[in-house]
Coordinates of C-alpha atoms and ligand atoms in Angstrom, one line a residue:
X1005 CA 5.3 -25.2 0.0
X1006 CA 5.5 -21.5 0.7
X1007 CA 2.2 -19.8 0.2
X1008 CA 3.3 -17.3 -2.6
X1009 CA 5.7 -19.7 -4.4
X1010 CA 5.8 -18.9 -8.1
X1011 CA 3.8 -15.7 -7.7
X1012 CA 4.9 -12.2 -8.8
X1013 CA 3.9 -9.1 -6.9
X1014 CA 4.2 -5.4 -7.6
X1015 CA 4.5 -3.3 -4.4
X1016 CA 4.4 0.4 -4.7
X1017 CA 6.4 2.6 -2.2
X1018 CA 8.5 -0.2 -0.9
X1019 CA 11.8 1.6 -0.2
X1020 CA 10.9 1.8 3.5
X1021 CA 8.2 1.5 6.1
X1022 CA 5.1 -0.6 5.5
X1023 CA 5.8 -1.2 1.8
X1024 CA 9.2 -2.6 2.6
X1025 CA 7.7 -4.9 5.2
X1026 CA 5.1 -6.1 2.7
X1027 CA 7.8 -6.8 0.1
X1028 CA 9.9 -8.8 2.6
X1029 CA 7.0 -10.7 4.0
X1030 CA 5.9 -11.8 0.5
X1031 CA 9.4 -12.7 -0.4
X1032 CA 9.7 -14.9 2.7
X1033 CA 6.8 -16.8 1.2
X1034 CA 8.6 -17.3 -2.1
X1035 CA 7.1 -14.3 -4.1
X1036 CA 9.1 -12.4 -6.7
X1037 CA 8.9 -8.7 -6.1
X1038 CA 8.8 -5.7 -8.4
X1039 CA 8.7 -2.6 -6.3
X1040 CA 9.1 1.2 -6.7
X1041 CA 10.0 4.5 -5.1
X1042 CA 10.6 7.9 -6.4
X1043 CA 14.4 7.6 -6.7
X1044 CA 17.1 5.0 -6.9
X1045 CA 18.5 5.9 -3.5
X1046 CA 20.5 3.7 -1.0
X1047 CA 17.2 2.6 0.6
X1048 CA 15.9 1.2 -2.7
X1049 CA 19.2 -0.7 -3.3
X1050 CA 19.2 -2.0 0.3
X1051 CA 15.7 -3.4 -0.1
X1052 CA 16.6 -5.0 -3.4
X1053 CA 19.6 -6.7 -1.8
X1054 CA 17.5 -7.8 1.2
X1055 CA 14.9 -9.4 -1.1
X1056 CA 17.5 -11.1 -3.3
X1057 CA 19.1 -12.6 -0.2
X1058 CA 15.7 -14.3 0.5
X1059 CA 16.2 -16.2 -2.8
X1060 CA 13.6 -14.5 -4.9
X1061 CA 13.8 -12.4 -8.0
X1062 CA 13.5 -8.7 -7.1
X1063 CA 14.0 -5.3 -8.8
X1064 CA 13.4 -1.7 -7.7
X1065 CA 12.0 0.8 -10.2
X1066 CA 11.9 4.6 -10.2
X1067 CA 8.3 5.6 -10.7
X1068 CA 5.9 8.4 -9.7
X1069 CA 2.8 6.2 -9.3
X1070 CA 0.5 9.3 -9.6
X1071 CA 1.6 9.7 -13.2
X1072 CA -0.7 7.7 -15.4
X1073 CA 1.8 7.1 -18.2
X1074 CA 4.7 6.3 -15.8
X1075 CA 2.5 3.8 -13.9
X1076 CA 1.7 2.0 -17.2
X1077 CA 5.3 2.0 -18.2
X1078 CA 6.3 0.5 -14.8
X1079 CA 3.8 -2.4 -15.2
X1080 CA 4.9 -3.0 -18.8
X1081 CA 8.6 -3.1 -17.7
X1082 CA 7.9 -5.4 -14.7
X1083 CA 6.0 -7.8 -17.0
X1084 CA 8.9 -7.8 -19.4
X1085 CA 11.3 -8.5 -16.5
X1086 CA 9.2 -11.0 -14.5
X1087 CA 7.1 -12.6 -17.2
X1088 CA 3.8 -12.6 -15.3
X1089 CA 1.9 -10.8 -12.5
X1090 CA -0.4 -12.1 -9.7
X1091 CA -0.5 -9.4 -7.0
X1092 CA -0.6 -5.6 -6.9
X1093 CA -0.2 -3.8 -3.5
X1094 CA -1.0 -0.1 -3.8
X1095 CA 0.9 1.1 -0.8
X1096 CA 2.7 4.4 -1.8
X1097 CA 1.4 7.3 0.1
X1098 CA 2.2 10.7 1.6
X1099 CA 0.8 13.2 4.1
X1100 CA 0.7 17.0 4.0
X1101 CA -1.1 17.8 7.2
X1102 CA -2.8 21.2 8.0
X1103 CA -5.9 22.4 9.6
X1104 CA -8.6 23.0 6.8
X1105 CA -8.4 26.8 7.5
X1106 CA -4.8 26.7 6.4
X1107 CA -4.7 23.8 3.9
X1108 CA -3.5 25.0 0.5
X1109 CA -4.7 23.8 -2.8
X1110 CA -1.2 22.3 -3.4
X1111 CA -1.4 20.3 -0.2
X1112 CA -4.8 19.0 -1.2
X1113 CA -3.8 18.2 -4.8
X1114 CA -0.5 16.4 -3.9
X1115 CA -2.1 14.1 -1.4
X1116 CA -5.1 13.2 -3.6
X1117 CA -2.8 12.6 -6.6
X1118 CA -0.2 10.4 -4.8
X1119 CA -2.6 8.5 -2.5
X1120 CA -5.7 8.1 -4.6
X1121 CA -5.0 8.8 -8.2
X1122 CA -2.1 6.4 -8.0
X1123 CA -4.5 3.6 -7.1
X1124 CA -6.5 4.3 -10.3
X1125 CA -3.3 4.5 -12.4
X1126 CA -1.8 1.3 -11.1
X1127 CA -5.1 -0.6 -11.2
X1128 CA -5.7 0.5 -14.8
X1129 CA -2.2 -0.6 -15.8
X1130 CA -2.6 -4.2 -14.3
X1131 CA -6.2 -4.7 -15.2
X1132 CA -5.8 -6.1 -18.7
X1133 CA -3.1 -8.5 -17.5
X1134 CA -5.2 -9.9 -14.6
X1135 CA -8.3 -9.9 -16.8
X1136 CA -6.7 -12.0 -19.5
X1137 CA -5.4 -14.6 -17.0
X1138 CA -8.7 -14.7 -15.0
X1139 CA -7.0 -14.3 -11.6
X1140 CA -5.3 -11.8 -9.4
X1141 CA -5.3 -10.0 -6.1
X1142 CA -5.1 -6.3 -5.6
X1143 CA -4.5 -5.0 -2.0
X1144 CA -5.0 -1.3 -1.4
X1145 CA -3.5 0.4 1.7
X1146 CA -6.0 2.8 3.1
X1147 CA -6.0 4.0 6.8
X1148 CA -8.4 4.1 9.8
X1149 CA -8.3 7.9 9.1
X1150 CA -10.2 7.2 5.9
X1151 CA -13.0 5.6 8.1
X1152 CA -13.0 7.9 11.1
X1153 CA -11.4 11.2 9.9
X1154 CA -8.7 13.0 11.8
X1155 CA -7.8 16.5 12.7
X1156 CA -5.5 18.3 10.2
X1157 CA -5.8 15.5 7.7
X1158 CA -8.9 16.4 5.6
X1159 CA -6.8 15.8 2.4
X1160 CA -5.4 12.5 3.7
X1161 CA -8.8 11.3 5.1
X1162 CA -10.5 12.0 1.8
X1163 CA -7.8 10.2 -0.2
X1164 CA -8.0 7.1 2.1
X1165 CA -11.8 7.1 2.1
X1166 CA -11.7 7.3 -1.7
X1167 CA -9.5 4.2 -1.8
X1168 CA -12.2 2.3 0.1
X1169 CA -15.0 3.4 -2.4
X1170 CA -12.7 2.7 -5.3
X1171 CA -11.9 -0.8 -4.0
X1172 CA -15.6 -1.7 -3.5
X1173 CA -16.4 -0.6 -7.0
X1174 CA -13.5 -2.4 -8.5
X1175 CA -14.3 -5.6 -6.5
X1176 CA -17.8 -5.5 -8.1
X1177 CA -16.5 -5.0 -11.7
X1178 CA -13.6 -7.5 -11.5
X1179 CA -15.3 -10.3 -9.5
X1180 CA -16.6 -12.1 -12.5
X1181 CA -12.9 -12.5 -13.7
X1182 CA -11.8 -13.9 -10.3
X1183 CA -9.8 -10.7 -9.6
X1184 CA -10.1 -9.8 -5.9
X1185 CA -9.7 -6.3 -4.6
X1186 CA -9.4 -5.6 -0.8
X1187 CA -8.3 -2.9 1.6
X1188 CA -6.0 -3.0 4.6
X1189 CA -6.6 0.0 6.8
X1190 CA -3.7 0.5 9.3
X1191 CA -4.0 2.5 12.4
X1192 CA -1.0 4.1 14.1
X1193 CA 2.1 2.3 12.7
X1194 CA 5.7 3.3 13.5
X1195 CA 7.4 4.3 10.3
X1196 CA 9.1 7.5 8.9
X1197 CA 5.7 8.8 8.1
X1198 CA 4.7 8.9 11.8
X1199 CA 8.3 9.6 13.0
X1200 CA 7.8 13.3 13.2
X1201 CA 4.8 13.2 15.5
X1202 CA 5.8 14.6 19.0
X1203 CA 6.4 11.9 21.6
X1204 CA 3.8 13.4 23.9
X1205 CA 1.1 13.2 21.2
X1206 CA 2.2 9.6 20.4
X1207 CA 1.7 8.6 24.1
X1208 CA -1.8 10.1 24.2
X1209 CA -2.8 8.2 21.0
X1210 CA -1.3 5.0 22.3
X1211 CA -3.2 5.2 25.6
X1212 CA -6.5 5.4 23.6
X1213 CA -5.7 2.2 21.6
X1214 CA -7.3 -0.9 23.2
X1215 CA -4.1 -2.8 22.7
X1216 CA -2.2 0.1 24.3
X1217 CA 0.6 0.3 21.7
X1218 CA 1.4 1.3 18.1
X1219 CA 1.5 -1.3 15.4
X1220 CA 4.5 -2.5 13.4
X1221 CA 4.9 -2.6 9.6
X1222 CA 5.2 -6.4 9.9
X1223 CA 1.7 -6.6 11.4
X1224 CA 0.3 -4.7 8.4
X1225 CA 2.3 -7.0 6.1
X1226 CA 0.7 -10.1 7.6
X1227 CA -2.8 -8.7 6.8
X1228 CA -1.7 -8.0 3.2
X1229 CA -0.3 -11.5 2.9
X1230 CA -3.8 -12.9 3.8
X1231 CA -5.5 -10.9 1.0
X1232 CA -2.7 -11.5 -1.5
X1233 CA -2.7 -15.2 -1.1
X1234 CA -5.1 -18.1 -1.6
X1235 CA -6.0 -17.9 2.1
X1236 CA -8.6 -15.3 1.2
X1237 CA -10.1 -16.7 -2.0
X1238 CA -13.6 -15.8 -1.0
X1239 CA -12.9 -12.3 0.2
X1240 CA -13.3 -9.3 -2.1
X1241 CA -14.4 -5.7 -1.4
X1242 CA -13.4 -6.2 2.2
X1243 CA -11.8 -3.7 4.6
X1244 CA -9.6 -5.1 7.3
X1245 CA -8.5 -2.6 10.0
X1246 CA -5.1 -3.3 11.5
X1247 CA -5.2 -0.8 14.3
X1248 CA -5.2 -2.4 17.7
X1249 CA -8.9 -1.8 18.1
X1250 CA -8.7 2.0 17.7
X1251 CA -12.1 3.7 18.1
X1252 CA -14.3 4.2 15.0
X1253 CA -12.2 1.9 12.8
Ligands
LIG1386 P1 6.7 6.1 4.4 O1 7.5 5.4 5.4 O2 6.6 7.5 4.3 O3 7.0 5.4 3.0 C1 6.3 5.9 1.9 C2 6.7 5.1 0.6 O4 6.0 5.6 -0.5 C3 8.2 5.3 0.3 O5 8.7 4.1 -0.1 C4 8.2 6.3 -0.8 O6 9.3 6.1 -1.7 C5 6.9 5.9 -1.5 N1 6.3 7.0 -2.3 C6 5.8 8.2 -1.9 N2 5.3 8.9 -2.9 C7 5.5 8.1 -4.1 C8 5.2 8.3 -5.4 N3 4.6 9.4 -5.9 N4 5.5 7.3 -6.3 C9 6.1 6.2 -5.9 N5 6.4 6.0 -4.6 C10 6.1 6.9 -3.7 O7 5.1 5.6 4.7 P2 4.5 4.4 5.5 O8 4.2 4.9 6.9 O9 5.3 3.1 5.3 O10 3.1 4.3 4.8 C11 2.8 3.4 3.7 C12 1.3 3.4 3.4 O11 0.6 3.1 4.5 C13 0.8 4.8 2.9 O12 -0.1 4.7 2.0 C14 0.2 5.4 4.2 O13 -0.7 6.4 3.9 C15 -0.4 4.1 4.8 N6 -0.6 4.2 6.2 C16 0.4 4.4 7.1 C17 0.2 4.5 8.5 C18 1.2 4.8 9.5 O14 0.9 4.9 10.7 N7 2.5 4.8 9.1 C19 -1.1 4.4 8.9 C20 -2.2 4.2 8.0 C21 -1.9 4.1 6.7 P3 10.5 7.2 -1.8 O15 10.5 8.1 -0.6 O16 11.7 6.3 -1.8 O17 10.3 7.8 -3.0

């Protein structure tokens, strides 16, 4: 028996990177997947096909998860298409890095909206469904930067720290209905998001990581699988760093 057999998960921002790895890992465990990105591009179609090839039901949706009404419509459509819902992974995220001296209001607002408001929007949308059924698992993707801070990422760090506070509050409010809410906090993971970092800087970072390497999206996906599945039935409000032992995490 696969550990997510007969389950349905919504994964936000799964057209590439960590979200894609989560969707694939869950599908390998028998989970049907409703996922989203901002456009129906070739990446979305490729993920959809990869998931279908694993023998599960899968569909990509075009959604801006920072839009409250769009997030609600996404969940309603997924419920209509899939029939029920067990798991939500709030993964979609962006960066807009700048030193605080130079950070614009737009850079601040965009990152807070996409990274933090989206978690509120999506959680609000799934809450009545999970509440009615008296079960569910929500996994929020934060970052070690939300724990330790980082140069040029005040907006990103604030959004990711906000996700941790939100998760702990939601875990308290939802616990009585057996809805668990947890955080996975990745460190330095190789994806398109980190692709633009200069090689020299990457090497400096990697040398400071106790495991002496960057992580893979699959390693983050494994941690998400733990929280999404019945392997973690007594864990809620928890923060699991997946960062190779990076300092301060
Ligand atoms: P990525 O490769 O840039 O992928 C981001 C995903 O989010 C894409 O699928 C993108 O879809 C989607 N997305 C962005 N804005 C969206 C919006 N408004 N509505 C819906 N979807 C949206 O990023 P990643 O590296 O995989 O990161 C995934 C998550 O892990 C993020 O929350 C990130 O902050 C976190 N994280 C990453 C690292 C790292 O080292 N990579 C470390 C710690 C935490 P489209 O582009 O197709 O629209």
